[in-house]
CSV table of C-alpha atoms in Angstrom, one decimal:
chain,number,residue,atom,x,y,z
A,1,ALA,CA,-30.5,4.9,0.3
A,2,VAL,CA,-28.3,3.4,-2.4
A,3,ASN,CA,-25.4,1.3,-1.3
A,4,PRO,CA,-22.3,1.1,-3.5
A,5,ASN,CA,-21.8,-2.3,-5.2
A,6,ILE,CA,-18.1,-2.9,-5.6
A,7,GLU,CA,-16.4,-6.1,-6.6
A,8,PHE,CA,-13.2,-7.5,-8.1
A,9,MET,CA,-13.1,-8.2,-11.8
A,10,GLU,CA,-10.5,-11.0,-11.3
A,11,ASP,CA,-11.3,-14.5,-10.1
A,12,GLU,CA,-8.1,-14.8,-8.1
A,13,ILE,CA,-4.9,-12.9,-7.4
A,14,GLU,CA,-2.1,-15.2,-8.4
A,15,PHE,CA,1.6,-14.4,-8.3
A,16,GLY,CA,2.9,-17.9,-8.8
A,17,GLN,CA,6.5,-18.6,-7.8
A,18,LEU,CA,9.2,-15.9,-7.4
A,19,THR,CA,12.8,-16.1,-6.2
A,20,LEU,CA,14.1,-14.0,-3.4
A,21,GLY,CA,15.0,-10.5,-4.6
A,22,ALA,CA,12.6,-10.7,-7.5
A,23,GLN,CA,9.4,-8.6,-7.8
A,24,GLY,CA,6.0,-9.6,-9.1
A,25,VAL,CA,3.2,-7.2,-10.1
A,26,VAL,CA,-0.4,-8.3,-10.6
A,27,PRO,CA,-3.1,-5.9,-12.0
A,28,ILE,CA,-6.4,-5.9,-10.1
A,29,SER,CA,-9.6,-4.0,-10.9
A,30,LEU,CA,-12.4,-2.8,-8.6
A,31,LYS,CA,-15.7,-2.3,-10.4
A,32,ASN,CA,-18.4,0.0,-9.0
A,33,SER,CA,-21.7,-0.8,-10.7
A,34,SER,CA,-23.8,1.5,-8.6
A,35,ALA,CA,-24.7,5.2,-8.9
A,36,VAL,CA,-22.9,6.3,-5.7
A,37,GLU,CA,-19.2,6.5,-4.9
A,38,GLY,CA,-17.8,3.6,-2.8
A,39,THR,CA,-15.0,3.9,-0.2
A,40,HIS,CA,-13.1,0.8,1.0
A,41,TYR,CA,-10.0,0.3,3.1
A,42,VAL,CA,-7.0,-2.1,2.8
A,43,ASN,CA,-4.6,-3.1,5.6
A,44,LEU,CA,-1.5,-4.9,4.3
A,45,GLN,CA,0.5,-4.5,7.5
A,46,PRO,CA,0.2,-8.2,8.3
A,47,TYR,CA,1.8,-8.8,4.8
A,48,PRO,CA,4.8,-6.5,4.6
A,49,GLU,CA,6.1,-8.0,1.4
A,50,PHE,CA,3.0,-6.7,-0.5
A,51,SER,CA,2.1,-3.1,-1.5
A,52,LEU,CA,-0.7,-1.5,-3.4
A,53,SER,CA,-0.7,1.3,-5.9
A,54,LEU,CA,-2.6,2.6,-8.9
A,55,LEU,CA,-1.9,0.7,-12.1
A,56,GLU,CA,1.2,2.2,-13.8
A,57,GLU,CA,0.6,0.9,-17.3
A,58,ARG,CA,-3.0,1.7,-18.1
A,59,THR,CA,-4.6,-0.1,-21.0
A,60,ASP,CA,-7.1,2.7,-22.0
A,61,THR,CA,-6.3,3.9,-25.5
A,62,VAL,CA,-8.5,7.0,-25.0
A,63,TYR,CA,-8.4,9.8,-22.5
A,64,ASP,CA,-10.2,8.8,-19.3
A,65,ALA,CA,-12.0,11.9,-18.0
A,66,ASP,CA,-13.0,10.0,-14.8
A,67,TYR,CA,-9.4,9.0,-13.9
A,68,ASP,CA,-8.6,10.1,-10.4
A,69,ALA,CA,-5.0,10.1,-9.2
A,70,THR,CA,-6.2,10.4,-5.6
A,71,ALA,CA,-8.4,7.3,-5.7
A,72,LEU,CA,-5.8,5.5,-3.7
A,73,GLN,CA,-4.4,7.2,-0.6
A,74,PRO,CA,-2.2,5.9,2.2
A,75,ILE,CA,-3.6,6.5,5.7
A,76,SER,CA,-2.4,5.8,9.2
A,77,LEU,CA,-3.5,2.8,11.2
A,78,GLN,CA,-5.5,5.0,13.5
A,79,GLN,CA,-7.4,6.5,10.6
A,80,TYR,CA,-8.1,2.9,9.4
A,81,GLN,CA,-9.4,1.8,12.8
A,82,LEU,CA,-11.7,4.8,13.1
A,83,ALA,CA,-13.1,4.1,9.6
A,84,ILE,CA,-13.9,0.5,10.2
A,85,GLY,CA,-15.1,1.0,13.8
A,86,GLY,CA,-12.1,-0.5,15.6
A,87,VAL,CA,-11.8,2.5,17.9
A,88,THR,CA,-13.9,5.5,18.7
A,89,GLU,CA,-12.9,9.1,18.2
A,90,ALA,CA,-13.0,9.6,21.9
A,91,GLN,CA,-10.5,6.8,22.4
A,92,ALA,CA,-8.2,8.0,19.6
A,93,ALA,CA,-8.3,11.7,20.7
A,94,PRO,CA,-6.5,13.2,23.7
A,95,SER,CA,-8.6,13.7,26.9
A,96,ALA,CA,-10.4,17.0,27.0
A,97,THR,CA,-11.1,17.0,30.8
A,98,MET,CA,-7.9,18.8,31.9
A,99,GLY,CA,-8.0,22.1,33.8
A,100,GLY,CA,-7.9,25.4,31.9
A,101,ALA,CA,-4.3,26.4,32.8
A,102,LYS,CA,-2.9,23.0,32.0
A,103,THR,CA,-4.9,22.8,28.8
A,104,ALA,CA,-3.5,26.2,27.7
A,105,LEU,CA,0.1,25.0,28.5
A,106,ILE,CA,-0.4,21.8,26.5
A,107,GLY,CA,-1.9,23.8,23.6
A,108,ALA,CA,1.1,26.1,23.5
A,109,THR,CA,3.4,23.1,23.4
A,110,GLN,CA,1.4,21.4,20.7
A,111,ASN,CA,1.4,24.5,18.6
A,112,ALA,CA,5.2,24.8,18.9
A,113,ALA,CA,5.6,21.2,17.7
A,114,GLN,CA,2.8,21.3,15.1
A,115,ILE,CA,5.1,21.2,12.0
A,116,GLY,CA,7.1,18.3,13.3
A,117,THR,CA,4.0,16.4,14.2
A,118,GLN,CA,2.5,16.9,10.7
A,119,ASN,CA,5.7,15.6,9.1
A,120,GLU,CA,5.7,12.6,11.3
A,121,ASP,CA,2.1,11.9,10.5
A,122,GLU,CA,2.8,12.1,6.8
A,123,ASP,CA,5.7,9.8,7.1
A,124,GLU,CA,3.6,7.3,9.0
A,125,GLU,CA,0.9,7.4,6.4
A,126,SER,CA,3.2,7.0,3.4
A,127,ASN,CA,4.9,3.9,5.0
A,128,SER,CA,1.9,2.4,6.8
A,129,GLN,CA,0.8,-0.1,4.1
A,130,VAL,CA,-2.8,0.9,4.9
A,131,TYR,CA,-4.9,2.5,2.2
A,132,LYS,CA,-8.1,4.2,1.5
A,133,ILE,CA,-9.7,3.5,-1.9
A,134,SER,CA,-12.4,5.6,-3.5
A,135,VAL,CA,-14.2,4.2,-6.6
A,136,GLN,CA,-16.4,6.6,-8.5
A,137,PRO,CA,-20.0,5.6,-9.6
A,138,ASN,CA,-20.2,3.3,-12.6
A,139,TYR,CA,-16.4,3.1,-12.9
A,140,THR,CA,-13.7,0.5,-12.8
A,141,LEU,CA,-10.6,1.4,-10.9
A,142,GLN,CA,-7.4,-0.2,-12.0
A,143,LEU,CA,-4.8,-1.0,-9.3
A,144,GLN,CA,-1.8,-3.2,-9.0
A,145,LEU,CA,-0.6,-5.4,-6.2
A,146,THR,CA,3.2,-5.8,-5.9
A,147,TYR,CA,5.0,-8.7,-4.2
A,148,LYS,CA,8.6,-8.4,-3.3
A,149,PRO,CA,9.6,-11.6,-1.4
A,150,THR,CA,12.3,-11.3,1.3
A,151,ASP,CA,11.6,-14.7,3.1
A,152,LEU,CA,11.1,-18.2,1.8
A,153,GLY,CA,7.6,-19.6,2.0
A,154,GLN,CA,4.1,-19.5,0.7
A,155,HIS,CA,1.4,-16.8,1.1
A,156,PHE,CA,-2.3,-17.8,0.9
A,157,PHE,CA,-4.7,-15.2,2.3
A,158,GLU,CA,-7.9,-13.4,1.6
A,159,PHE,CA,-7.2,-9.9,0.2
A,160,PRO,CA,-7.8,-7.6,3.3
A,161,ILE,CA,-10.3,-5.1,1.9
A,162,VAL,CA,-13.3,-3.9,3.9
A,163,ALA,CA,-15.9,-1.2,3.6
A,164,ALA,CA,-16.4,1.6,6.1
A,165,GLY,CA,-17.7,0.0,9.2
A,166,GLY,CA,-15.8,-3.3,8.5
A,167,GLY,CA,-18.3,-5.0,6.2
A,168,LYS,CA,-17.2,-7.0,3.2
A,169,SER,CA,-19.3,-8.2,0.2
A,170,GLU,CA,-18.9,-11.6,-1.5
A,171,GLY,CA,-17.5,-10.0,-4.6
A,172,LEU,CA,-14.5,-8.7,-2.7
A,173,ARG,CA,-13.5,-12.1,-1.2
A,174,LYS,CA,-10.5,-13.0,-3.4
A,175,VAL,CA,-7.5,-15.1,-2.4
A,176,VAL,CA,-3.9,-14.0,-2.9
A,177,HIS,CA,-1.4,-16.7,-3.6
A,178,ALA,CA,2.3,-16.3,-3.9
A,179,GLU,CA,5.4,-18.4,-3.2
A,180,ALA,CA,9.0,-17.4,-2.6
A,181,LEU,CA,11.8,-19.8,-3.7
A,182,ARG,CA,15.5,-19.8,-3.1
A,183,PRO,CA,17.5,-18.8,-6.2
A,184,ARG,CA,20.4,-20.9,-7.3
A,185,MET,CA,22.7,-17.9,-7.2
A,186,LEU,CA,22.3,-15.4,-4.3
A,187,PHE,CA,23.6,-11.9,-4.2
A,188,SER,CA,24.6,-10.5,-0.8
A,189,ALA,CA,22.2,-7.6,-1.3
A,190,THR,CA,19.0,-7.3,-3.3
A,191,ASP,CA,19.2,-3.6,-3.6
A,192,LEU,CA,22.3,-1.4,-4.4
A,193,ASN,CA,21.5,2.2,-3.7
A,194,PHE,CA,24.3,4.7,-4.3
A,195,LYS,CA,22.0,7.5,-3.2
A,196,THR,CA,22.4,11.1,-4.5
A,197,LYS,CA,26.0,12.3,-5.0
A,198,VAL,CA,27.1,15.9,-5.2
A,199,VAL,CA,29.7,16.7,-7.9
A,200,ALA,CA,31.6,20.0,-7.2
A,201,THR,CA,33.3,21.8,-10.1
A,202,GLY,CA,37.1,22.1,-10.0
A,203,ILE,CA,37.5,19.1,-7.7
A,204,GLN,CA,38.5,15.7,-8.8
A,205,SER,CA,35.6,13.3,-8.5
A,206,VAL,CA,35.7,10.4,-6.1
A,207,ALA,CA,34.3,7.0,-7.1
A,208,SER,CA,31.6,5.4,-5.0
A,209,VAL,CA,32.2,1.8,-4.3
A,210,MET,CA,29.8,-0.9,-2.9
A,211,GLU,CA,30.7,-4.5,-2.4
A,212,LEU,CA,28.6,-7.3,-3.8
A,213,ALA,CA,29.1,-11.0,-3.2
A,214,LEU,CA,27.7,-13.8,-5.3
A,215,HIS,CA,26.9,-17.1,-3.4
A,216,ASN,CA,26.2,-20.4,-5.0
A,217,ALA,CA,23.2,-21.8,-3.1
């Protein structure tokens, strides 16, 4: 059997110093030098100021036939725990030892709420900060790690990536370092979102107003 050999191309993942409300993006690359696809998992839930995505500005000047937009997928924490061996399927699944009539009643209830449950699962996955990464054979996958500080302080941690079963090779042991500083001038909000507005024809438009205060720190 051939095991995938995946490692970071970068020596370190360094954001440097950012002020509160700013955003830093660092490109990272995972190289698979083996002849089989490799699957790894990342859990950024302990680090809510960080998020992972495919690299938005790709450096390739030619068409990449191996590029896969699904190489990075958000998953639920339960899926992550199953993949790395944190829980078993029997623990994660509902008990199957109920009586026939009770099981039928539960099944009917579950079917009635199936659509709502699927939507909740999708929302949980998209907001979970837990990811499944698939790297094709003999390919380098380009990702980006984003840091948006909301609290003052330093971050110094090993990037939380593991293979299925929970193993981790030496080439994946890279440290993330970032520091959040207080800006000299502080806005009362770091994000002003006016959301979607509906403009009706024949009716005088109404201005949307949001208050923003500037504080000298």
